[in-house]
């Protein structure tokens, strides 16, 4: 690699800065250095960036290399496709890329694994190019709850008219993803981006053209506080925002060609930097919780894609959605199996078909159809945000309690018909049998902490 005239991969030394301004009594700021890679996606996946036959740096596998990148931790983690293929699928899912088209190439800015260790990787940036110019910037955000979300920022579409000095583009859009337990999900993001000036497939020898940078500001909801005092502080004229609550900077300060010598020097100079992301997050969380006395917000369930579209009737929001979802727990798996068994029996008893629709696009819809010779043709559609829906159904003593807690209070699921839901999850009188002593005892335990309706 070091003998190549043109390099399509770089080692970046970055400066990360976080500044919290609200609440004023808990204001806090910190700064630290990180290392990330900026690599051309096509060159990466073709193996052209491998160092020392892939032993020092390589793409594809987790083990057998000192530094590495692979497809699985990015975007849809259940898919075995390449990063480019998964990126194309997300762009098409959000109607940004026609099915008969593709993009030219993309710069991938991310933190690699070391000795097979893959950290949290809080922010991965894809700079996608078409016809030699920047087309779309994709931000992939991971939180500490093992969830991932993407924002797709289209160049020339819904951009803010004023961009801070040193940046090329800026967008303001409503928050969709729960990143930190010290913030709720309300408010707005303003994202400013400085991008490489040309795609990786263009021959060059000096570097990516300009050092990439991402500047993120979190504004409160305008209904929860006063608006900015001056027009200069308003990032977007399209969307009203509240006060500036948090600002975060990620700026590359040095870009070195991805060569064998530079990779070895990086490991020698910063041997633990790629292992330190999670300890730094936990350390700052300790300060915010115990020194700054910040409130902690419970993790909400991820938004469904359909609800995001419905909340944006003006079509001005930045496209985005979940790409990584929490895995189903053993109890959720057990509850789901039992609930589906029960619903299957009730479908044959009532003649009502049931569709269980997950907001996670990686989970297939469960369709339970009634016998065709039945007198009814009703269909109950249940859309749920997470497998916790099944634990609520399994543990609540009645259908009314399920609706009160899971739908009306937690907004965890919705139904196409309340009447059909009550029919499916209520026993038929003629099939009633007196419960055993054990069943009565367990039912009593379940009712002790639930209000009667």
Tab-separated table of C-alpha atoms in Angstrom:
chain	number	residue	atom	x	y	z
A	1	UNK	CA	0.000	0.000	0.000
A	2	UNK	CA	2.777	2.416	0.803
A	3	UNK	CA	4.058	2.141	-2.745
A	4	UNK	CA	0.777	3.233	-4.320
A	5	UNK	CA	0.695	6.686	-5.817
A	6	UNK	CA	-2.946	7.193	-4.854
A	7	UNK	CA	-4.430	6.132	-1.529
A	8	UNK	CA	-8.110	5.570	-0.861
A	9	UNK	CA	-7.733	5.085	2.886
A	10	UNK	CA	-6.607	7.328	5.740
A	11	UNK	CA	-5.956	7.113	9.465
A	12	UNK	CA	-7.618	10.084	11.160
A	13	UNK	CA	-6.668	11.627	14.467
A	14	UNK	CA	-9.792	13.338	15.788
A	15	UNK	CA	-10.731	15.758	18.511
A	16	UNK	CA	-14.079	15.123	20.204
A	17	UNK	CA	-15.689	17.886	22.287
A	18	UNK	CA	-18.945	17.801	24.269
A	19	UNK	CA	-20.503	20.899	25.849
A	20	UNK	CA	-23.713	20.701	27.907
A	21	UNK	CA	-25.400	24.000	28.695
A	22	UNK	CA	-28.759	22.958	30.154
A	23	UNK	CA	-29.740	22.805	32.866
A	24	UNK	CA	-27.356	25.590	33.844
A	25	UNK	CA	-26.738	24.049	37.265
A	26	UNK	CA	-25.467	20.890	35.547
A	27	UNK	CA	-23.378	22.472	32.792
A	28	UNK	CA	-20.425	20.330	31.826
A	29	UNK	CA	-17.755	20.080	29.122
A	30	UNK	CA	-15.016	17.629	28.195
A	31	UNK	CA	-12.656	16.881	25.327
A	32	UNK	CA	-10.613	13.881	24.257
A	33	UNK	CA	-8.815	12.453	21.223
A	34	UNK	CA	-9.868	9.468	19.136
A	35	UNK	CA	-8.641	7.553	16.110
A	36	UNK	CA	-10.829	6.544	13.184
A	37	UNK	CA	-10.392	5.372	9.611
A	38	UNK	CA	-11.605	7.148	6.483
A	39	UNK	CA	-11.749	4.555	3.717
A	40	UNK	CA	-13.235	4.288	0.269
A	41	UNK	CA	-16.043	1.750	0.445
A	42	UNK	CA	-15.308	0.029	-2.861
A	43	UNK	CA	-11.568	-0.132	-2.192
A	44	UNK	CA	-12.201	-1.513	1.289
A	45	UNK	CA	-14.516	-4.287	0.181
A	46	UNK	CA	-12.376	-5.250	-2.804
A	47	UNK	CA	-9.386	-5.861	-0.518
A	48	UNK	CA	-7.265	-3.107	-2.056
A	49	UNK	CA	-6.669	-1.548	1.372
A	50	UNK	CA	-5.454	-4.737	3.080
A	51	UNK	CA	-2.062	-4.421	4.758
A	52	UNK	CA	0.418	-7.302	5.114
A	53	UNK	CA	-1.960	-9.705	3.326
A	54	UNK	CA	-4.783	-8.632	5.624
A	55	UNK	CA	-2.907	-9.578	8.781
A	56	UNK	CA	-2.191	-6.001	9.925
A	57	UNK	CA	-5.385	-4.504	8.502
A	58	UNK	CA	-8.077	-6.196	6.486
A	59	UNK	CA	-11.755	-6.362	5.647
A	60	UNK	CA	-14.111	-9.284	6.038
A	61	UNK	CA	-13.414	-11.222	9.222
A	62	UNK	CA	-13.284	-10.389	12.898
A	63	UNK	CA	-10.318	-12.573	13.831
A	64	UNK	CA	-6.902	-13.218	12.335
A	65	UNK	CA	-5.946	-9.555	11.988
A	66	UNK	CA	-4.714	-6.791	14.289
A	67	UNK	CA	-6.936	-4.016	12.889
A	68	UNK	CA	-10.039	-4.796	10.905
A	69	UNK	CA	-13.405	-3.827	9.528
A	70	UNK	CA	-16.285	-6.106	8.605
A	71	UNK	CA	-19.862	-5.718	7.468
A	72	UNK	CA	-21.812	-7.239	10.363
A	73	UNK	CA	-21.621	-4.376	12.944
A	74	UNK	CA	-22.943	-1.837	10.425
A	75	UNK	CA	-26.526	-1.022	9.427
A	76	UNK	CA	-28.646	-4.201	9.412
A	77	UNK	CA	-26.601	-6.459	11.694
A	78	UNK	CA	-28.739	-9.503	10.805
A	79	UNK	CA	-27.765	-9.287	7.144
A	80	UNK	CA	-24.673	-10.983	5.725
A	81	UNK	CA	-24.510	-8.566	2.767
A	82	UNK	CA	-21.634	-6.157	2.202
A	83	UNK	CA	-21.668	-2.665	3.700
A	84	UNK	CA	-22.323	-1.156	0.268
A	85	UNK	CA	-25.226	-3.503	-0.382
A	86	UNK	CA	-26.789	-2.745	3.003
A	87	UNK	CA	-26.304	0.986	2.458
A	88	UNK	CA	-28.050	0.740	-0.917
A	89	UNK	CA	-30.974	-1.099	0.702
A	90	UNK	CA	-31.388	1.625	3.346
A	91	UNK	CA	-31.270	4.372	0.707
A	92	UNK	CA	-33.929	2.544	-1.308
A	93	UNK	CA	-36.043	1.846	1.757
A	94	UNK	CA	-36.248	5.587	2.365
A	95	UNK	CA	-36.973	6.317	-1.315
A	96	UNK	CA	-33.687	8.127	-1.961
A	97	UNK	CA	-32.225	5.671	-4.469
A	98	UNK	CA	-34.248	4.154	-7.356
A	99	UNK	CA	-34.069	0.371	-7.662
A	100	UNK	CA	-32.309	0.566	-11.021
A	101	UNK	CA	-29.613	2.990	-9.810
A	102	UNK	CA	-26.687	3.027	-7.407
A	103	UNK	CA	-24.272	5.608	-6.051
A	104	UNK	CA	-20.746	6.088	-7.356
A	105	UNK	CA	-18.760	5.420	-4.181
A	106	UNK	CA	-18.667	6.470	-0.540
A	107	UNK	CA	-16.185	7.459	2.120
A	108	UNK	CA	-16.683	5.456	5.320
A	109	UNK	CA	-15.581	7.236	8.504
A	110	UNK	CA	-15.593	4.801	11.419
A	111	UNK	CA	-13.576	3.225	14.223
A	112	UNK	CA	-12.050	-0.180	13.366
A	113	UNK	CA	-11.755	-3.225	15.580
A	114	UNK	CA	-8.494	-4.158	17.309
A	115	UNK	CA	-7.624	-7.819	17.911
A	116	UNK	CA	-11.259	-8.680	17.249
A	117	UNK	CA	-12.586	-6.209	19.836
A	118	UNK	CA	-15.416	-4.119	18.381
A	119	UNK	CA	-16.373	-1.131	20.494
A	120	UNK	CA	-19.633	0.772	20.602
A	121	UNK	CA	-18.707	2.999	17.614
A	122	UNK	CA	-21.040	5.882	18.614
A	123	UNK	CA	-20.978	7.597	15.202
A	124	UNK	CA	-20.222	6.243	11.740
A	125	UNK	CA	-20.484	8.591	8.759
A	126	UNK	CA	-21.001	7.625	5.117
A	127	UNK	CA	-20.199	10.351	2.562
A	128	UNK	CA	-21.999	9.086	-0.563
A	129	UNK	CA	-21.076	10.482	-3.991
A	130	UNK	CA	-22.878	10.546	-7.324
A	131	UNK	CA	-21.338	11.816	-10.568
A	132	UNK	CA	-18.269	13.062	-8.708
A	133	UNK	CA	-20.147	15.250	-6.199
A	134	UNK	CA	-21.392	14.730	-2.664
A	135	UNK	CA	-24.946	13.398	-2.823
A	136	UNK	CA	-26.013	12.136	0.626
A	137	UNK	CA	-24.474	12.006	4.097
A	138	UNK	CA	-25.636	9.086	6.236
A	139	UNK	CA	-25.120	9.218	10.004
A	140	UNK	CA	-25.252	5.854	11.773
A	141	UNK	CA	-25.636	6.340	15.530
A	142	UNK	CA	-25.253	3.617	18.157
A	143	UNK	CA	-26.289	3.962	21.798
A	144	UNK	CA	-25.291	1.981	24.866
A	145	UNK	CA	-28.560	0.004	24.725
A	146	UNK	CA	-27.366	-2.011	21.700
A	147	UNK	CA	-29.560	-0.042	19.314
A	148	UNK	CA	-28.696	1.751	16.092
A	149	UNK	CA	-30.357	4.481	14.045
A	150	UNK	CA	-29.558	6.266	10.795
A	151	UNK	CA	-30.229	9.790	9.537
A	152	UNK	CA	-30.014	10.360	5.785
A	153	UNK	CA	-28.996	13.947	4.979
A	154	UNK	CA	-29.611	14.750	1.318
A	155	UNK	CA	-27.433	17.494	-0.148
A	156	UNK	CA	-29.566	20.328	-1.497
A	157	UNK	CA	-32.764	19.090	0.181
A	158	UNK	CA	-34.157	20.747	3.316
A	159	UNK	CA	-30.782	22.276	4.155
A	160	UNK	CA	-30.489	25.268	6.460
A	161	UNK	CA	-29.764	28.537	4.622
A	162	UNK	CA	-26.923	29.570	6.948
A	163	UNK	CA	-23.990	27.223	7.560
A	164	UNK	CA	-21.281	27.842	10.203
A	165	UNK	CA	-17.831	28.780	8.991
A	166	UNK	CA	-15.701	25.740	8.237
A	167	UNK	CA	-18.645	23.521	7.269
A	168	UNK	CA	-20.253	22.762	3.912
A	169	UNK	CA	-23.821	21.718	4.706
A	170	UNK	CA	-26.307	21.871	7.566
A	171	UNK	CA	-29.675	20.305	8.396
A	172	UNK	CA	-32.153	20.718	11.265
A	173	UNK	CA	-34.651	17.956	12.049
A	174	UNK	CA	-36.669	16.479	14.953
A	175	UNK	CA	-35.024	13.931	17.199
A	176	UNK	CA	-35.987	10.314	16.568
A	177	UNK	CA	-33.527	8.246	18.575
A	178	UNK	CA	-32.783	7.845	22.278
A	179	UNK	CA	-29.015	8.313	22.541
A	180	UNK	CA	-28.312	9.268	26.153
A	181	UNK	CA	-30.192	8.437	29.370
A	182	UNK	CA	-29.642	12.062	30.423
A	183	UNK	CA	-31.857	13.411	27.628
A	184	UNK	CA	-35.391	12.559	26.652
A	185	UNK	CA	-36.300	12.072	22.998
A	186	UNK	CA	-37.855	15.489	22.492
A	187	UNK	CA	-36.162	18.377	20.730
A	188	UNK	CA	-34.279	18.993	17.505
A	189	UNK	CA	-30.870	18.217	16.079
A	190	UNK	CA	-28.874	20.635	13.962
A	191	UNK	CA	-26.079	18.835	12.123
A	192	UNK	CA	-23.286	20.667	10.284
A	193	UNK	CA	-20.964	18.631	8.072
A	194	UNK	CA	-17.588	19.205	6.437
A	195	UNK	CA	-17.097	16.486	3.833
A	196	UNK	CA	-14.292	15.275	1.547
A	197	UNK	CA	-14.415	17.224	-1.703
A	198	UNK	CA	-14.170	14.258	-4.070
A	199	UNK	CA	-15.153	10.569	-4.105
A	200	UNK	CA	-12.629	7.850	-3.261
A	201	UNK	CA	-12.548	6.608	-6.855
A	202	UNK	CA	-10.925	9.856	-8.038
A	203	UNK	CA	-7.138	9.707	-8.321
A	204	UNK	CA	-5.379	11.991	-5.863
A	205	UNK	CA	-2.194	11.980	-3.848
A	206	UNK	CA	-2.431	14.776	-1.294
A	207	UNK	CA	-5.360	13.531	0.785
A	208	UNK	CA	-9.158	13.533	0.900
A	209	UNK	CA	-9.214	17.253	0.012
A	210	UNK	CA	-10.596	18.529	3.307
A	211	UNK	CA	-10.641	16.968	6.736
A	212	UNK	CA	-14.114	15.659	7.631
A	213	UNK	CA	-15.978	17.117	10.586
A	214	UNK	CA	-19.420	16.761	12.162
A	215	UNK	CA	-20.918	19.393	14.473
A	216	UNK	CA	-24.153	18.419	16.268
A	217	UNK	CA	-26.333	20.686	18.402
A	218	UNK	CA	-29.313	19.550	20.436
A	219	UNK	CA	-32.087	22.116	20.895
A	220	UNK	CA	-34.971	21.729	23.293
A	221	UNK	CA	-38.547	21.533	22.137
A	222	UNK	CA	-39.916	25.099	21.712
A	223	UNK	CA	-42.953	24.182	23.821
A	224	UNK	CA	-40.758	23.282	26.795
A	225	UNK	CA	-38.777	26.516	27.055
A	226	UNK	CA	-37.965	29.917	25.566
A	227	UNK	CA	-36.724	30.264	22.011
A	228	UNK	CA	-33.240	31.612	21.190
A	229	UNK	CA	-32.936	35.302	22.014
A	230	UNK	CA	-31.429	36.391	18.691
A	231	UNK	CA	-32.025	35.421	15.092
A	232	UNK	CA	-28.341	34.512	14.771
A	233	UNK	CA	-28.943	31.614	17.169
A	234	UNK	CA	-31.819	30.165	15.122
A	235	UNK	CA	-30.358	27.348	12.969
A	236	UNK	CA	-33.365	26.870	10.701
A	237	UNK	CA	-36.224	29.043	9.533
A	238	UNK	CA	-38.248	25.945	8.612
A	239	UNK	CA	-38.480	24.421	12.078
A	240	UNK	CA	-38.983	26.255	15.393
A	241	UNK	CA	-36.493	25.204	18.053
A	242	UNK	CA	-35.988	25.987	21.723
A	243	UNK	CA	-32.788	26.631	23.654
A	244	UNK	CA	-29.403	25.134	22.864
A	245	UNK	CA	-28.980	22.241	25.286
A	246	UNK	CA	-25.953	20.333	24.052
A	247	UNK	CA	-23.212	20.652	21.440
A	248	UNK	CA	-20.846	17.943	20.212
A	249	UNK	CA	-17.933	18.251	17.809
A	250	UNK	CA	-16.081	15.549	15.921
A	251	UNK	CA	-13.270	17.018	13.854
A	252	UNK	CA	-10.349	15.289	12.170
A	253	UNK	CA	-7.103	17.120	12.902
A	254	UNK	CA	-4.637	14.846	11.072
A	255	UNK	CA	-5.106	12.529	8.074
A	256	UNK	CA	-2.348	10.000	7.379
A	257	UNK	CA	-2.400	7.588	4.429
A	258	UNK	CA	-3.424	4.077	5.431
A	259	UNK	CA	-0.039	2.401	5.021
A	260	UNK	CA	1.781	-0.313	6.922
A	261	UNK	CA	4.147	2.165	8.569
A	262	UNK	CA	1.418	4.579	9.643
A	263	UNK	CA	-0.747	1.751	11.008
A	264	UNK	CA	2.139	0.419	13.120
A	265	UNK	CA	2.974	3.919	14.385
A	266	UNK	CA	-0.670	4.496	15.303
A	267	UNK	CA	-0.759	1.276	17.335
A	268	UNK	CA	2.520	2.166	19.054
A	269	UNK	CA	1.465	5.742	19.816
A	270	UNK	CA	-2.121	5.040	20.910
A	271	UNK	CA	-2.332	1.336	21.770
A	272	UNK	CA	-5.452	1.683	23.942
A	273	UNK	CA	-7.360	4.495	22.243
A	274	UNK	CA	-9.792	2.168	20.444
A	275	UNK	CA	-10.523	0.323	23.712
A	276	UNK	CA	-11.276	3.501	25.666
A	277	UNK	CA	-14.610	4.575	24.121
A	278	UNK	CA	-16.896	2.745	26.560
A	279	UNK	CA	-14.823	3.566	29.687
A	280	UNK	CA	-14.931	7.244	28.702
A	281	UNK	CA	-18.703	7.097	28.246
A	282	UNK	CA	-19.173	5.442	31.643
A	283	UNK	CA	-16.832	7.919	33.335
A	284	UNK	CA	-18.703	10.933	31.959
A	285	UNK	CA	-22.034	9.307	32.851
A	286	UNK	CA	-20.795	8.940	36.434
A	287	UNK	CA	-19.961	12.653	36.564
A	288	UNK	CA	-23.334	13.691	35.117
A	289	UNK	CA	-25.265	11.392	37.442
A	290	UNK	CA	-23.494	11.844	40.761
A	291	UNK	CA	-21.643	15.170	40.464
A	292	UNK	CA	-23.995	17.156	38.236
A	293	UNK	CA	-27.174	15.489	39.586
A	294	UNK	CA	-28.788	15.092	36.182
A	295	UNK	CA	-32.078	13.242	35.902
A	296	UNK	CA	-32.094	9.886	34.134
A	297	UNK	CA	-34.766	9.163	31.522
A	298	UNK	CA	-36.011	5.657	30.872
A	299	UNK	CA	-35.269	4.241	27.435
A	300	UNK	CA	-38.317	4.537	25.168
A	301	UNK	CA	-39.028	1.940	22.530
A	302	UNK	CA	-37.755	2.885	19.051
A	303	UNK	CA	-40.144	4.674	16.730
A	304	UNK	CA	-41.847	2.695	14.006
A	305	UNK	CA	-40.992	3.857	10.477
A	306	UNK	CA	-44.671	4.422	9.676
A	307	UNK	CA	-45.112	6.693	12.702
A	308	UNK	CA	-42.131	8.787	11.611
A	309	UNK	CA	-43.676	9.275	8.181
A	310	UNK	CA	-47.064	10.178	9.654
A	311	UNK	CA	-45.462	12.732	11.986
A	312	UNK	CA	-44.013	14.549	8.980
A	313	UNK	CA	-46.950	15.648	6.808
A	314	UNK	CA	-44.899	18.474	5.280
A	315	UNK	CA	-42.220	16.016	4.054
A	316	UNK	CA	-39.541	18.287	5.538
A	317	UNK	CA	-38.040	15.913	8.080
A	318	UNK	CA	-34.739	14.199	7.417
A	319	UNK	CA	-35.352	10.528	6.523
A	320	UNK	CA	-34.213	8.023	9.088
A	321	UNK	CA	-35.076	4.947	11.058
A	322	UNK	CA	-33.833	2.116	13.218
A	323	UNK	CA	-31.254	-0.302	11.835
A	324	UNK	CA	-30.162	-2.168	14.980
A	325	UNK	CA	-32.691	-3.415	17.529
A	326	UNK	CA	-32.310	-5.012	20.926
A	327	UNK	CA	-32.269	-8.777	20.832
A	328	UNK	CA	-35.212	-10.693	22.219
A	329	UNK	CA	-34.674	-11.858	25.809
A	330	UNK	CA	-35.329	-15.439	26.892
A	331	UNK	CA	-38.470	-14.408	28.745
A	332	UNK	CA	-39.729	-12.427	25.743
A	333	UNK	CA	-39.074	-15.468	23.556
A	334	UNK	CA	-41.005	-17.688	25.980
A	335	UNK	CA	-43.881	-15.189	26.246
A	336	UNK	CA	-44.065	-14.794	22.468
A	337	UNK	CA	-44.323	-18.554	21.946
A	338	UNK	CA	-47.066	-18.899	24.546
A	339	UNK	CA	-49.028	-15.897	23.265
A	340	UNK	CA	-48.885	-17.114	19.654
A	341	UNK	CA	-50.056	-20.580	20.769
A	342	UNK	CA	-52.974	-18.991	22.614
A	343	UNK	CA	-53.870	-16.677	19.723
A	344	UNK	CA	-53.782	-19.613	17.290
A	345	UNK	CA	-56.360	-21.480	19.396
A	346	UNK	CA	-58.532	-18.388	19.699
A	347	UNK	CA	-58.403	-17.770	15.942
A	348	UNK	CA	-59.867	-21.215	15.302
A	349	UNK	CA	-62.459	-20.703	18.047
A	350	UNK	CA	-63.611	-17.237	16.958
A	351	UNK	CA	-62.991	-17.244	13.202
A	352	UNK	CA	-61.072	-13.948	13.492
A	353	UNK	CA	-57.730	-13.813	11.667
A	354	UNK	CA	-54.812	-12.087	13.431
A	355	UNK	CA	-51.699	-10.357	12.072
A	356	UNK	CA	-48.848	-9.527	14.468
A	357	UNK	CA	-46.764	-6.769	12.845
A	358	UNK	CA	-43.424	-5.715	14.336
A	359	UNK	CA	-41.964	-2.251	13.764
A	360	UNK	CA	-38.590	-3.969	13.373
A	361	UNK	CA	-38.268	-4.570	9.607
A	362	UNK	CA	-36.062	-7.594	10.335
A	363	UNK	CA	-38.927	-9.428	12.061
A	364	UNK	CA	-41.413	-11.079	9.737
A	365	UNK	CA	-45.132	-10.506	10.208
A	366	UNK	CA	-46.927	-13.380	11.927
A	367	UNK	CA	-50.195	-14.107	10.112
A	368	UNK	CA	-52.635	-16.509	11.762
A	369	UNK	CA	-55.539	-17.136	9.400
A	370	UNK	CA	-58.941	-18.440	10.403
A	371	UNK	CA	-60.436	-21.472	8.613
A	372	UNK	CA	-61.901	-20.481	5.259
A	373	UNK	CA	-65.175	-22.216	6.037
A	374	UNK	CA	-65.795	-19.928	8.975
A	375	UNK	CA	-68.713	-17.498	9.062
A	376	UNK	CA	-66.546	-14.470	9.927
A	377	UNK	CA	-63.961	-12.703	7.803
A	378	UNK	CA	-62.681	-10.170	10.355
A	379	UNK	CA	-58.946	-9.468	10.658
A	380	UNK	CA	-57.282	-8.080	13.787
A	381	UNK	CA	-54.000	-6.291	13.095
A	382	UNK	CA	-51.676	-5.695	16.038
A	383	UNK	CA	-48.614	-3.503	15.449
A	384	UNK	CA	-46.025	-3.541	18.233
A	385	UNK	CA	-42.738	-1.726	18.836
A	386	UNK	CA	-40.803	-4.411	20.690
A	387	UNK	CA	-41.106	-7.999	21.984
A	388	UNK	CA	-42.045	-6.547	25.371
A	389	UNK	CA	-45.574	-6.528	23.968
A	390	UNK	CA	-45.707	-10.299	24.434
A	391	UNK	CA	-44.577	-10.120	28.069
A	392	UNK	CA	-47.331	-7.587	28.782
A	393	UNK	CA	-49.955	-9.846	27.203
A	394	UNK	CA	-48.561	-12.843	29.069
A	395	UNK	CA	-48.458	-11.201	32.509
A	396	UNK	CA	-51.565	-8.984	32.511
A	397	UNK	CA	-54.698	-10.607	33.986
A	398	UNK	CA	-57.134	-9.444	31.288
A	399	UNK	CA	-57.395	-7.953	27.814
A	400	UNK	CA	-58.549	-4.676	29.350
A	401	UNK	CA	-55.387	-4.471	31.443
A	402	UNK	CA	-53.246	-5.191	28.371
A	403	UNK	CA	-54.858	-2.288	26.497
A	404	UNK	CA	-54.695	0.057	29.479
A	405	UNK	CA	-51.038	-0.589	30.229
A	406	UNK	CA	-49.487	-1.521	26.896
A	407	UNK	CA	-51.441	0.669	24.477
A	408	UNK	CA	-52.909	3.600	26.383
A	409	UNK	CA	-50.079	4.157	28.895
A	410	UNK	CA	-46.870	2.829	27.329
A	411	UNK	CA	-47.929	3.285	23.669
A	412	UNK	CA	-46.102	0.027	23.007
A	413	UNK	CA	-48.614	-1.335	20.522
A	414	UNK	CA	-51.771	-0.477	18.631
A	415	UNK	CA	-54.695	-2.498	17.327
A	416	UNK	CA	-56.974	-2.141	14.339
A	417	UNK	CA	-60.044	-2.899	16.454
A	418	UNK	CA	-60.438	-2.818	20.234
A	419	UNK	CA	-63.540	-5.004	20.063
A	420	UNK	CA	-61.759	-7.716	18.083
A	421	UNK	CA	-58.802	-7.546	20.478
A	422	UNK	CA	-61.102	-8.093	23.454
A	423	UNK	CA	-62.749	-11.043	21.708
A	424	UNK	CA	-59.431	-12.712	20.884
A	425	UNK	CA	-57.914	-12.251	24.356
A	426	UNK	CA	-61.050	-12.963	26.398
A	427	UNK	CA	-62.169	-16.534	27.177
A	428	UNK	CA	-65.469	-17.838	25.823
A	429	UNK	CA	-67.969	-18.505	28.581
A	430	UNK	CA	-68.966	-22.001	27.438
A	431	UNK	CA	-65.317	-23.069	27.324
A	432	UNK	CA	-64.650	-21.818	30.831
A	433	UNK	CA	-63.222	-24.305	33.295
A	434	UNK	CA	-62.512	-23.568	36.917
A	435	UNK	CA	-58.778	-22.812	37.365
A	436	UNK	CA	-56.665	-24.980	39.602
A	437	UNK	CA	-55.389	-23.796	42.973
A	438	UNK	CA	-51.967	-23.027	41.452
A	439	UNK	CA	-53.538	-21.042	38.601
A	440	UNK	CA	-55.693	-19.042	41.033
A	441	UNK	CA	-52.644	-18.287	43.190
A	442	UNK	CA	-50.517	-17.110	40.269
A	443	UNK	CA	-53.397	-15.013	38.928
A	444	UNK	CA	-53.742	-13.404	42.338
A	445	UNK	CA	-50.045	-12.470	42.351
A	446	UNK	CA	-50.431	-10.847	38.953
A	447	UNK	CA	-53.426	-8.796	40.112
A	448	UNK	CA	-51.861	-7.450	43.299
A	449	UNK	CA	-50.013	-4.587	41.553
A	450	UNK	CA	-52.636	-3.874	38.889
A	451	UNK	CA	-55.644	-1.592	39.368
A	452	UNK	CA	-59.016	-3.168	38.708
A	453	UNK	CA	-61.011	-1.716	35.809
